[in-house]
mmCIF file of C-alpha atoms in Angstrom:
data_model
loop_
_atom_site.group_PDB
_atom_site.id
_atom_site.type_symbol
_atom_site.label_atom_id
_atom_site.label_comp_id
_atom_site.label_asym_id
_atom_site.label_seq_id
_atom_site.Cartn_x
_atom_site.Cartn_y
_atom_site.Cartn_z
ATOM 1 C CA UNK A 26 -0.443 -14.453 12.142
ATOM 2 C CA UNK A 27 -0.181 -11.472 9.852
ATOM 3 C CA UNK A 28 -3.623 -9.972 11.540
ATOM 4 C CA UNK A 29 -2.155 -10.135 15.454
ATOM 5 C CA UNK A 30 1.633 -8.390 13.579
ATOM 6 C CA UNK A 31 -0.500 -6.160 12.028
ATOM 7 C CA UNK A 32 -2.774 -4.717 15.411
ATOM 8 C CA UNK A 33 0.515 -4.834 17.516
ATOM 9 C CA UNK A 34 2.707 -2.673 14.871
ATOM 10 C CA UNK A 35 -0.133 -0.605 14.013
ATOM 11 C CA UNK A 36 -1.157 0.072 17.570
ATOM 12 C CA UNK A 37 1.460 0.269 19.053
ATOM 13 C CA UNK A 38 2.711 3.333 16.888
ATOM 14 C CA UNK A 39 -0.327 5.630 16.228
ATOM 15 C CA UNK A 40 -3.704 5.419 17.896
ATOM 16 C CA UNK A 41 -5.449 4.837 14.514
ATOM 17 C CA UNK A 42 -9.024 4.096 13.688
ATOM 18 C CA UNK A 43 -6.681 1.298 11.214
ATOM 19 C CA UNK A 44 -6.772 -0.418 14.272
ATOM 20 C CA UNK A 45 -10.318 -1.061 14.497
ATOM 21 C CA UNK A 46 -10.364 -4.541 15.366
ATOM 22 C CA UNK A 47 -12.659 -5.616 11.678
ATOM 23 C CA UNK A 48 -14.117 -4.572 8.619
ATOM 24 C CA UNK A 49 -16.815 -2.390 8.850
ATOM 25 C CA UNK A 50 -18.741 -3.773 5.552
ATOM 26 C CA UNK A 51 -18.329 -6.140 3.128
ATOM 27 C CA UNK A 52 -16.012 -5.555 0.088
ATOM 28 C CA UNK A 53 -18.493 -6.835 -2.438
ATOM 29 C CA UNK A 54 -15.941 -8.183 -4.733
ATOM 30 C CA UNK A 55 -16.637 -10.979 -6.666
ATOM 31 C CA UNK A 56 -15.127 -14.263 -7.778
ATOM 32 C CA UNK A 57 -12.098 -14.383 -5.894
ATOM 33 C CA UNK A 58 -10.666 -16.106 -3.312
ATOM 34 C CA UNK A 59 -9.598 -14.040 -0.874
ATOM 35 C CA UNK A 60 -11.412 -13.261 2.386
ATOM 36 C CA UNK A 61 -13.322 -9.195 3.123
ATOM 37 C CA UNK A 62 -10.988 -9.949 6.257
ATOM 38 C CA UNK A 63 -7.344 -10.119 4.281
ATOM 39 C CA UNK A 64 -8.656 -7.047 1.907
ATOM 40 C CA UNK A 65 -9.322 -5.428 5.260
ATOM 41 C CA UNK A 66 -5.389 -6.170 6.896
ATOM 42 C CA UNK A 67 -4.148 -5.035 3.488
ATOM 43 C CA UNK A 68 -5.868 -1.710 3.586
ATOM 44 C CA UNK A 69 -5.206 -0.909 6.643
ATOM 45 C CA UNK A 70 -2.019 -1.493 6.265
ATOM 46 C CA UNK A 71 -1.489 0.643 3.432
ATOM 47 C CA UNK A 72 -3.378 3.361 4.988
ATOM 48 C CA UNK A 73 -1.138 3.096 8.390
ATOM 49 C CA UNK A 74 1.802 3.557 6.364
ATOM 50 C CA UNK A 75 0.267 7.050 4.818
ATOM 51 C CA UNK A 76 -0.586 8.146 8.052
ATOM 52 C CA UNK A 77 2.578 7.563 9.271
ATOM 53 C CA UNK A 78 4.487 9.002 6.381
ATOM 54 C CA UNK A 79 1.874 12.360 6.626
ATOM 55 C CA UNK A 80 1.991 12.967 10.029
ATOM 56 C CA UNK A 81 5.451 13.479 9.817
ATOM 57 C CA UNK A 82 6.416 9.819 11.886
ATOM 58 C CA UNK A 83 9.032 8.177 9.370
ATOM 59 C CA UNK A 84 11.739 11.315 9.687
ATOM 60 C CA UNK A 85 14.064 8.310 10.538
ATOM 61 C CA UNK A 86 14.438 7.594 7.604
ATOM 62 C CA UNK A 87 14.103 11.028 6.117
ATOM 63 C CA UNK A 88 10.891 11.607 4.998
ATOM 64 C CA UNK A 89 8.934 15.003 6.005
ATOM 65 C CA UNK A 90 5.473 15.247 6.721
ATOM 66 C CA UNK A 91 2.719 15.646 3.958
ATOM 67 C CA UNK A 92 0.445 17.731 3.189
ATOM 68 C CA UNK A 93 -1.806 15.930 0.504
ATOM 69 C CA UNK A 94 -1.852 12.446 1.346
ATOM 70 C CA UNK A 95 -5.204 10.651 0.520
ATOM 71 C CA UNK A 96 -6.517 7.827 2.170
ATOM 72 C CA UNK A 97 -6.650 4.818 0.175
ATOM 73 C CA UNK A 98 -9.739 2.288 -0.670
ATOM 74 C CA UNK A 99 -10.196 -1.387 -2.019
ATOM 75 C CA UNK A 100 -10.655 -1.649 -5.343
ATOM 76 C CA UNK A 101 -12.236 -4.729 -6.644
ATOM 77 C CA UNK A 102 -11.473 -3.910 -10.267
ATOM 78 C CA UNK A 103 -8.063 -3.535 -9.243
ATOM 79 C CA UNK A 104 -7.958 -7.024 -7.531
ATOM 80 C CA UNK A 105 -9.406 -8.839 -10.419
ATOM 81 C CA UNK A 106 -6.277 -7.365 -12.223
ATOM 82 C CA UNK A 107 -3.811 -8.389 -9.700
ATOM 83 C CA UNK A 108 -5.142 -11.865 -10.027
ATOM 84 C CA UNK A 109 -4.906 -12.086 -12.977
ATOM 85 C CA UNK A 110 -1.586 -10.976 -13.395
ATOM 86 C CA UNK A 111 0.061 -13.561 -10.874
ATOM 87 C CA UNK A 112 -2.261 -16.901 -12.055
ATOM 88 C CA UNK A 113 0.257 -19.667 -12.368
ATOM 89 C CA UNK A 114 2.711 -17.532 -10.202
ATOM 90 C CA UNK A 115 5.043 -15.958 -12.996
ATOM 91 C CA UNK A 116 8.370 -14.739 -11.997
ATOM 92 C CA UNK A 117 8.171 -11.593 -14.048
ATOM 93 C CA UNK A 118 5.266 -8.734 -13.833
ATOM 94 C CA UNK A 119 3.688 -9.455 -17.446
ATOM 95 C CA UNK A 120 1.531 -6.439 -17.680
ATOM 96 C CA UNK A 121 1.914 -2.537 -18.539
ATOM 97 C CA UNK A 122 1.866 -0.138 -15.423
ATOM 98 C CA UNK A 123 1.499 3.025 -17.623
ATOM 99 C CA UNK A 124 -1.945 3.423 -16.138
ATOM 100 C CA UNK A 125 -1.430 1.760 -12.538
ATOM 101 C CA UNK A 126 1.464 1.425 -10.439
ATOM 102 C CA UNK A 127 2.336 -2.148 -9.730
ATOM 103 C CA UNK A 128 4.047 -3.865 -6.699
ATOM 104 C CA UNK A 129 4.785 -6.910 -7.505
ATOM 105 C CA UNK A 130 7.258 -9.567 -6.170
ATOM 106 C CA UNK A 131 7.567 -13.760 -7.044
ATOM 107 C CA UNK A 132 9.219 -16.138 -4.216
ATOM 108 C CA UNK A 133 10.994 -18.688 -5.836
ATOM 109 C CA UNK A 134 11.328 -22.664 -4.265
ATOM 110 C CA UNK A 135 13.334 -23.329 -0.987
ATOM 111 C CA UNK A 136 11.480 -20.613 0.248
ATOM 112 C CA UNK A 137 10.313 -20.563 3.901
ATOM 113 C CA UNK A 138 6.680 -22.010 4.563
ATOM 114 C CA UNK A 139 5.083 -18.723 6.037
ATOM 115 C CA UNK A 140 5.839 -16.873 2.675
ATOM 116 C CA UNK A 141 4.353 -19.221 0.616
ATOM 117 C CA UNK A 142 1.353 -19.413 3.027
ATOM 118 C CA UNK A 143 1.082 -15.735 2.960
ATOM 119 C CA UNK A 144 3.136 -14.108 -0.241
ATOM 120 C CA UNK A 145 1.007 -11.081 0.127
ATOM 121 C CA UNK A 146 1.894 -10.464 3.995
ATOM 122 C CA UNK A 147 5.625 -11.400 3.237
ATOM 123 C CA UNK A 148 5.522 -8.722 0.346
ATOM 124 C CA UNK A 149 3.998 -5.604 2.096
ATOM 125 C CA UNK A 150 7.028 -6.000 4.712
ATOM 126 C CA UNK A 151 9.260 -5.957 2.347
ATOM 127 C CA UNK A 152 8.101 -2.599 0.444
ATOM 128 C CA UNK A 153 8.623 -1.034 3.696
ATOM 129 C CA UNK A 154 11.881 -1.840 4.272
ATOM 130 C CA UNK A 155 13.582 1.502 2.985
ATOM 131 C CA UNK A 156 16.115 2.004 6.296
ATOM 132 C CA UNK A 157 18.959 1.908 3.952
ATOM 133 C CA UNK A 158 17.572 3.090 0.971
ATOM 134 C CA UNK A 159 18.216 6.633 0.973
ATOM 135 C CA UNK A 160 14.603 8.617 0.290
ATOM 136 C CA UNK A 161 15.197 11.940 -1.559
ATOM 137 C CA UNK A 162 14.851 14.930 0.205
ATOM 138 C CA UNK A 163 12.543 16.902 -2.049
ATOM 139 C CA UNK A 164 10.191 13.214 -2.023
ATOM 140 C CA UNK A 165 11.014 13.041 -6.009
ATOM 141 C CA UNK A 166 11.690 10.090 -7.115
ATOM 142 C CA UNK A 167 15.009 9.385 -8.191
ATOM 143 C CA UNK A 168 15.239 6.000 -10.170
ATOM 144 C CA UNK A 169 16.067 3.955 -6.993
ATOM 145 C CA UNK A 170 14.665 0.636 -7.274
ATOM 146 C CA UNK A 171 14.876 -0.125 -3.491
ATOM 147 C CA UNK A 172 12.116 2.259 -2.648
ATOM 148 C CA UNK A 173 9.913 2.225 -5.829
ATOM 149 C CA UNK A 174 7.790 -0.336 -4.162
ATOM 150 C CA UNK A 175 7.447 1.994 -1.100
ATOM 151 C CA UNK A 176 6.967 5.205 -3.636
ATOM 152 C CA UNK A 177 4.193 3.674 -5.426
ATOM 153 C CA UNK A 178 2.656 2.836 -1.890
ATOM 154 C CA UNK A 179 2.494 6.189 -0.453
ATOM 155 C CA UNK A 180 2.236 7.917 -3.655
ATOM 156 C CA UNK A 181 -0.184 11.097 -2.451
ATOM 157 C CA UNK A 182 -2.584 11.100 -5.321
ATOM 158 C CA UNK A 183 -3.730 7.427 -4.892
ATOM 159 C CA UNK A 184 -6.977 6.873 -3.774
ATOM 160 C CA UNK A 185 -7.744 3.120 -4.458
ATOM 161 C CA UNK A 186 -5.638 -0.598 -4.531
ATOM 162 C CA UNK A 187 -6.223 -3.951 -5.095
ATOM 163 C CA UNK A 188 -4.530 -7.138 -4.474
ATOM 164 C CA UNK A 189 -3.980 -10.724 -5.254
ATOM 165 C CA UNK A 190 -1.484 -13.449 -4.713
ATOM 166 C CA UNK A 191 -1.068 -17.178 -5.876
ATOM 167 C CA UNK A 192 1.252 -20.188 -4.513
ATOM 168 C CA UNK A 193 2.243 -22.835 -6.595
ATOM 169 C CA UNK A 194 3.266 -25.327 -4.740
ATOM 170 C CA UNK A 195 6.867 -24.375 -4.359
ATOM 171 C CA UNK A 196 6.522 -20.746 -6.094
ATOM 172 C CA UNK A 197 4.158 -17.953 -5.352
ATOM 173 C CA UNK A 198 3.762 -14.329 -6.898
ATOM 174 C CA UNK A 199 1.750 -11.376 -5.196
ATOM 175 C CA UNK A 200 0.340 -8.377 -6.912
ATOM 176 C CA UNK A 201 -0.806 -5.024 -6.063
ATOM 177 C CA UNK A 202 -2.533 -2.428 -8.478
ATOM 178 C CA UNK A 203 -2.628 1.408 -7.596
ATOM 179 C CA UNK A 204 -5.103 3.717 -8.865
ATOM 180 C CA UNK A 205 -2.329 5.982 -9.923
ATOM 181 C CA UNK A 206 0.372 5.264 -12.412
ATOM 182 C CA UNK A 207 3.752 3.900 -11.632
ATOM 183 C CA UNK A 208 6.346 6.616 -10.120
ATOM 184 C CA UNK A 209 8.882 7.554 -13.072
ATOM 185 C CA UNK A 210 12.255 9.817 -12.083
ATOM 186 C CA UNK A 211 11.164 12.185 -11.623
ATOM 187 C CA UNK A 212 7.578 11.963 -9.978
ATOM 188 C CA UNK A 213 6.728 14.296 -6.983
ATOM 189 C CA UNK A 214 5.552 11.542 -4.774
ATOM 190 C CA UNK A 215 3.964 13.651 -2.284
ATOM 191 C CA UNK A 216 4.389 17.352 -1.063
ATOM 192 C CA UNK A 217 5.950 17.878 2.422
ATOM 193 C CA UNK A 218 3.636 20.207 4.429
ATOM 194 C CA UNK A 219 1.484 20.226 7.477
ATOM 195 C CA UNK A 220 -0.887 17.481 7.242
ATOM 196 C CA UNK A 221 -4.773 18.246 7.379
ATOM 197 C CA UNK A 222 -6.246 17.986 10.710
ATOM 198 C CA UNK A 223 -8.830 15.353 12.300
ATOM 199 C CA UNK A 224 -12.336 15.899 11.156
ATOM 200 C CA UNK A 225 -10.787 19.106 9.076
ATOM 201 C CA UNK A 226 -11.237 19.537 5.303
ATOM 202 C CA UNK A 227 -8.669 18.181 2.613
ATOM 203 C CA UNK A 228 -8.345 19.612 -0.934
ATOM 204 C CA UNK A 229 -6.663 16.638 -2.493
ATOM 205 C CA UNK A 230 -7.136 16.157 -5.424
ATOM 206 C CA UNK A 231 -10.949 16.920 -4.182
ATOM 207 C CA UNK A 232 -12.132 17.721 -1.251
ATOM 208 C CA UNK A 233 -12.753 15.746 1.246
ATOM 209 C CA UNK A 234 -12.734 15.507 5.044
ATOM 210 C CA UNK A 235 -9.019 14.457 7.296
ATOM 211 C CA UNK A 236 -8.460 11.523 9.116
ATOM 212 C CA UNK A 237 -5.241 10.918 10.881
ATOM 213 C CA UNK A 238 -3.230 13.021 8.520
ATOM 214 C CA UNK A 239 -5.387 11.480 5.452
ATOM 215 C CA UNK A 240 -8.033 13.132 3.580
ATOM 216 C CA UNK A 241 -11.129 10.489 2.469
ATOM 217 C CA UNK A 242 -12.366 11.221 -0.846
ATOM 218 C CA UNK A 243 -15.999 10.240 -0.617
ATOM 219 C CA UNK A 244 -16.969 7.933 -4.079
#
């Protein structure tokens, strides 16, 4: 379900090489449950949201374009983080996000099957639900709690994620780790500017080369 929402809203709003139909190599990540295929919808959709955001296609709700948005990658340290952080689905992030920004978000019982099924799906929706949420003009961030989810997505200088969820029954919790630390007030989010250019270079934070308004730091 979440893979056929994810190709139609994804392709149906920017020709993307997001929308490539699969993974292109495995994940190599160890000892968890999750499939290369989910790691693969969650990237992408991270990643679709960037490009979005840097090519200047979420003025609607009053963001500019950017000029130093990096593409992001899987992190499988980062996932074995995020599961461990929602094992026995806790209702309360119970870990320090001075190093990495956290998303993280627990469904409670009476909630509807397809959440449960899919907290992680059901969560990434919800971070990018911002209409109403007022985004600050110079893209500082300004204490909101309605779009630090969203911040810490698109944050510019984040180059890797990882994520987990757990159901419990009745109760499930979903986690995702950035590379970068959490968005304070304060924190420049990203810098509005004239994104790079297909197959141009990118200087941020090292150089790299552009794809669809995102430069790819090689590792």
């Amino acid at each position: 379900m979440f893979r056929i929402a994810m190709t139609v809203f994804c392709c149906a709003l920017l020709q993307s090489s997001e929308c490539n139909g699969g993974f292109k190599k495995p994940f190599g990540c160890q000892g968890s449950a999750i499939s290369d295929q989910t790691r693969d919808d969650v990237l992408s959709f991270f990643n679709f949201i960037r490009a979005r955001v840097a090519l200047g296609q979420y003025r609607e709700f009053g963001l500019s374009s950017a000029s130093d948005m990096n593409k992001l990658r899987w992190d499988c340290d980062l996932e074995a983080v995020a599961k461990g952080s929602v094992l026995d689905c806790p209702e309360r992030a119970s870990f320090s996000a001075s190093t990495n920004a956290v998303n993280f978000n627990y469904y409670g019982p009476y909630m509807a099957e397809e959440v449960l099924r899919s907290p992680i799906t059901a969560s990434m929706w919800k971070w990018i639900g911002i209409a109403n949420a007022g985004w600050p003009a110079d893209n500082v961030f300004n204490g909101n709690e309605a779009l630090r989810s969203f911040a810490n997505m698109i944050s510019a200088n984040a180059t890797a994620a990882g994520c987990y969820s757990a159901t419990c029954k009745d109760r499930a919790s979903s986690a995702c780790f950035f590379s970068q630390p959490e968005v304070q007030v304060g924190t420049l989010v990203y810098s509005s500017g004239n994104p790079c250019g297909n197959a141009g270079q990118c200087t941020s934070p090292k150089s790299g080369l552009c794809e669809n308004g995102l430069c790819v730091i090689a590792v």
